[in-house]
CSV table of N, CA and C in Angstrom, one decimal:
chain,number,residue,atom,x,y,z
A,132,MET,N,48.9,27.5,61.2
A,132,MET,CA,48.4,28.7,61.8
A,132,MET,C,47.6,29.5,60.7
A,133,LEU,N,46.6,30.2,61.1
A,133,LEU,CA,45.8,30.9,60.2
A,133,LEU,C,46.5,32.2,59.7
A,134,ALA,N,46.2,32.5,58.4
A,134,ALA,CA,46.9,33.7,57.8
A,134,ALA,C,46.5,35.0,58.5
A,135,ASN,N,45.3,35.0,59.1
A,135,ASN,CA,44.9,36.3,59.8
A,135,ASN,C,45.8,36.5,60.9
A,136,LYS,N,46.2,35.5,61.7
A,136,LYS,CA,47.1,35.7,62.8
A,136,LYS,C,48.5,36.0,62.3
A,137,LEU,N,48.9,35.4,61.2
A,137,LEU,CA,50.2,35.7,60.7
A,137,LEU,C,50.3,37.1,60.2
A,138,ARG,N,49.3,37.7,59.7
A,138,ARG,CA,49.3,39.1,59.2
A,138,ARG,C,49.5,40.1,60.3
A,139,GLU,N,49.2,39.7,61.5
A,139,GLU,CA,49.4,40.6,62.6
A,139,GLU,C,50.9,40.7,63.1
A,140,LEU,N,51.7,39.8,62.6
A,140,LEU,CA,53.1,39.7,63.0
A,140,LEU,C,53.9,40.7,62.2
A,141,THR,N,55.1,41.1,62.7
A,141,THR,CA,56.0,41.9,62.0
A,141,THR,C,56.8,41.0,61.0
A,142,THR,N,57.5,41.7,60.1
A,142,THR,CA,58.2,40.9,59.1
A,142,THR,C,59.3,40.1,59.8
A,143,ASP,N,60.0,40.7,60.8
A,143,ASP,CA,61.0,39.9,61.5
A,143,ASP,C,60.5,38.7,62.2
A,144,GLU,N,59.3,38.9,62.8
A,144,GLU,CA,58.6,37.8,63.5
A,144,GLU,C,58.2,36.7,62.5
A,145,LEU,N,57.8,37.1,61.3
A,145,LEU,CA,57.5,36.2,60.3
A,145,LEU,C,58.7,35.3,59.8
A,146,ARG,N,59.8,36.0,59.7
A,146,ARG,CA,61.0,35.3,59.3
A,146,ARG,C,61.5,34.3,60.4
A,147,LEU,N,61.3,34.7,61.6
A,147,LEU,CA,61.6,33.8,62.7
A,147,LEU,C,60.6,32.6,62.7
A,148,ARG,N,59.4,32.8,62.5
A,148,ARG,CA,58.4,31.7,62.3
A,148,ARG,C,58.7,30.8,61.2
A,149,LEU,N,59.2,31.4,60.1
A,149,LEU,CA,59.6,30.6,58.9
A,149,LEU,C,60.7,29.7,59.2
A,150,HIS,N,61.7,30.2,59.9
A,150,HIS,CA,62.9,29.4,60.4
A,150,HIS,C,62.4,28.3,61.3
A,151,GLN,N,61.5,28.6,62.2
A,151,GLN,CA,61.0,27.5,63.1
A,151,GLN,C,60.2,26.5,62.4
A,152,ALA,N,59.4,26.9,61.4
A,152,ALA,CA,58.6,26.0,60.6
A,152,ALA,C,59.4,25.1,59.8
A,153,ARG,N,60.5,25.6,59.2
A,153,ARG,CA,61.4,24.8,58.4
A,153,ARG,C,62.1,23.8,59.3
A,154,GLN,N,62.5,24.2,60.5
A,154,GLN,CA,63.1,23.3,61.4
A,154,GLN,C,62.2,22.2,61.8
A,155,GLU,N,60.9,22.6,62.1
A,155,GLU,CA,59.9,21.6,62.4
A,155,GLU,C,59.7,20.6,61.3
A,156,LEU,N,59.6,21.0,60.1
A,156,LEU,CA,59.5,20.1,58.9
A,156,LEU,C,60.7,19.2,58.8
A,157,PHE,N,61.8,19.7,59.0
A,157,PHE,CA,63.0,18.8,59.0
A,157,PHE,C,62.9,17.7,60.0
A,158,ASN,N,62.5,18.1,61.3
A,158,ASN,CA,62.4,17.1,62.3
A,158,ASN,C,61.3,16.1,62.0
A,159,LEU,N,60.2,16.6,61.4
A,159,LEU,CA,59.1,15.6,61.0
A,159,LEU,C,59.6,14.7,59.9
A,160,ARG,N,60.4,15.2,59.0
A,160,ARG,CA,61.0,14.3,58.0
A,160,ARG,C,61.9,13.2,58.6
A,161,GLN,N,62.7,13.6,59.6
A,161,GLN,CA,63.5,12.7,60.3
A,161,GLN,C,62.7,11.6,60.9
A,162,GLN,N,61.6,12.0,61.6
A,162,GLN,CA,60.7,11.0,62.2
A,162,GLN,C,60.1,10.1,61.2
A,163,TRP,N,59.7,10.7,60.0
A,163,TRP,CA,59.1,9.9,58.9
A,163,TRP,C,60.1,8.8,58.5
A,164,TYR,N,61.3,9.2,58.2
A,164,TYR,CA,62.3,8.2,57.8
A,164,TYR,C,62.6,7.2,58.8
A,165,ALA,N,62.6,7.5,60.1
A,165,ALA,CA,62.8,6.6,61.2
A,165,ALA,C,61.6,5.7,61.4
A,166,GLY,N,60.5,6.1,60.9
A,166,GLY,CA,59.3,5.3,61.1
A,166,GLY,C,58.6,5.5,62.4
A,167,SER,N,58.9,6.7,63.0
A,167,SER,CA,58.3,7.0,64.3
A,167,SER,C,57.2,8.1,64.2
A,168,LEU,N,56.9,8.5,63.0
A,168,LEU,CA,55.9,9.6,62.8
A,168,LEU,C,54.5,8.9,62.9
A,169,GLU,N,53.7,9.4,63.8
A,169,GLU,CA,52.4,8.8,64.0
A,169,GLU,C,51.4,9.3,63.0
A,170,ASP,N,51.4,10.6,62.7
A,170,ASP,CA,50.4,11.2,61.8
A,170,ASP,C,51.1,11.9,60.7
A,171,PRO,N,51.2,11.3,59.5
A,171,PRO,CA,51.9,12.0,58.4
A,171,PRO,C,51.2,13.3,57.9
A,172,ASN,N,50.0,13.5,58.3
A,172,ASN,CA,49.3,14.8,57.9
A,172,ASN,C,50.0,16.0,58.5
A,173,VAL,N,50.7,15.8,59.6
A,173,VAL,CA,51.4,16.9,60.2
A,173,VAL,C,52.4,17.5,59.3
A,174,MET,N,53.1,16.7,58.5
A,174,MET,CA,54.0,17.2,57.5
A,174,MET,C,53.3,18.1,56.5
A,175,ARG,N,52.2,17.7,56.1
A,175,ARG,CA,51.4,18.5,55.1
A,175,ARG,C,51.1,19.9,55.7
A,176,GLU,N,50.6,19.9,56.9
A,176,GLU,CA,50.3,21.1,57.6
A,176,GLU,C,51.5,22.0,57.8
A,177,ALA,N,52.7,21.4,58.1
A,177,ALA,CA,53.9,22.2,58.2
A,177,ALA,C,54.3,22.8,56.9
A,178,ARG,N,54.1,22.1,55.8
A,178,ARG,CA,54.4,22.7,54.4
A,178,ARG,C,53.5,23.8,54.1
A,179,LYS,N,52.2,23.7,54.5
A,179,LYS,CA,51.3,24.7,54.2
A,179,LYS,C,51.6,26.0,55.0
A,180,ASP,N,52.0,25.8,56.3
A,180,ASP,CA,52.4,26.9,57.1
A,180,ASP,C,53.5,27.7,56.5
A,181,ILE,N,54.5,26.9,56.0
A,181,ILE,CA,55.7,27.5,55.4
A,181,ILE,C,55.2,28.3,54.1
A,182,ALA,N,54.3,27.8,53.3
A,182,ALA,CA,53.9,28.5,52.2
A,182,ALA,C,53.1,29.7,52.5
A,183,ARG,N,52.3,29.7,53.6
A,183,ARG,CA,51.6,30.9,54.0
A,183,ARG,C,52.5,32.0,54.5
A,184,ILE,N,53.5,31.6,55.2
A,184,ILE,CA,54.5,32.6,55.7
A,184,ILE,C,55.3,33.2,54.5
A,185,LEU,N,55.7,32.3,53.6
A,185,LEU,CA,56.5,32.8,52.4
A,185,LEU,C,55.6,33.8,51.6
A,186,THR,N,54.3,33.5,51.5
A,186,THR,CA,53.4,34.4,50.7
A,186,THR,C,53.3,35.7,51.4
A,187,LEU,N,53.2,35.8,52.7
A,187,LEU,CA,53.1,37.1,53.4
A,187,LEU,C,54.4,37.8,53.3
A,188,VAL,N,55.5,37.2,53.4
A,188,VAL,CA,56.8,37.9,53.3
A,188,VAL,C,57.0,38.4,51.9
A,189,HIS,N,56.6,37.7,50.9
A,189,HIS,CA,56.7,38.1,49.5
A,189,HIS,C,55.8,39.3,49.3
A,190,GLU,N,54.5,39.3,49.8
A,190,GLU,CA,53.6,40.4,49.7
A,190,GLU,C,54.2,41.7,50.3
A,191,ARG,N,54.8,41.5,51.5
A,191,ARG,CA,55.4,42.7,52.1
A,191,ARG,C,56.6,43.2,51.4
A,192,ASP,N,57.4,42.3,50.8
A,192,ASP,CA,58.6,42.8,50.0
A,192,ASP,C,58.1,43.5,48.8
A,193,LEU,N,57.1,43.0,48.2
A,193,LEU,CA,56.5,43.7,47.0
A,193,LEU,C,55.9,45.1,47.3
A,194,ALA,N,55.3,45.2,48.4
A,194,ALA,CA,54.7,46.4,48.9
A,194,ALA,C,55.8,47.5,49.1
A,195,VAL,N,56.9,47.0,49.7
A,195,VAL,CA,58.0,48.0,49.9
A,195,VAL,C,58.6,48.4,48.6
A,196,GLU,N,58.8,47.5,47.7
A,196,GLU,CA,59.3,47.8,46.4
A,196,GLU,C,58.4,48.8,45.6
A,197,MET,N,57.1,48.5,45.7
A,197,MET,CA,56.1,49.4,45.0
A,197,MET,C,56.1,50.8,45.6
A,198,GLY,N,56.2,50.9,46.9
A,198,GLY,CA,56.3,52.1,47.6
A,198,GLY,C,57.5,52.9,47.3
A,199,GLU,N,58.6,52.3,47.1
A,199,GLU,CA,59.9,53.0,46.8
A,199,GLU,C,60.0,53.3,45.4
A,200,GLY,N,59.5,52.5,44.5
A,200,GLY,CA,59.6,52.7,43.1
A,200,GLY,C,58.7,53.8,42.5
A,201,GLY,N,57.7,54.2,43.2
A,201,GLY,CA,56.8,55.2,42.8
A,201,GLY,C,55.6,54.7,42.0
A,202,GLY,N,55.6,53.4,41.7
A,202,GLY,CA,54.5,52.8,41.0
A,202,GLY,C,54.4,53.2,39.5
A,203,ALA,N,55.3,52.6,38.7
A,203,ALA,CA,55.4,52.9,37.3
A,203,ALA,C,54.2,52.3,36.6
A,204,ALA,N,53.5,53.1,35.8
A,204,ALA,CA,52.3,52.6,35.2
A,204,ALA,C,52.4,52.7,33.7
């Protein structure tokens, strides 16, 4: 999924997507080990989606911390 579309989601929705993406990666790994995965590039895309979501969640967490801390310089 594109980062632009992910940015439109709330933090709770992002965390739900993260859970779903991790579950999907788990299922893909199971298929890989069983030998039934047709396209191994799907696993790569799933990992990238997880990284994108984690990046956005981290950015939002930092923004909240900076807002509460008053921005020490």
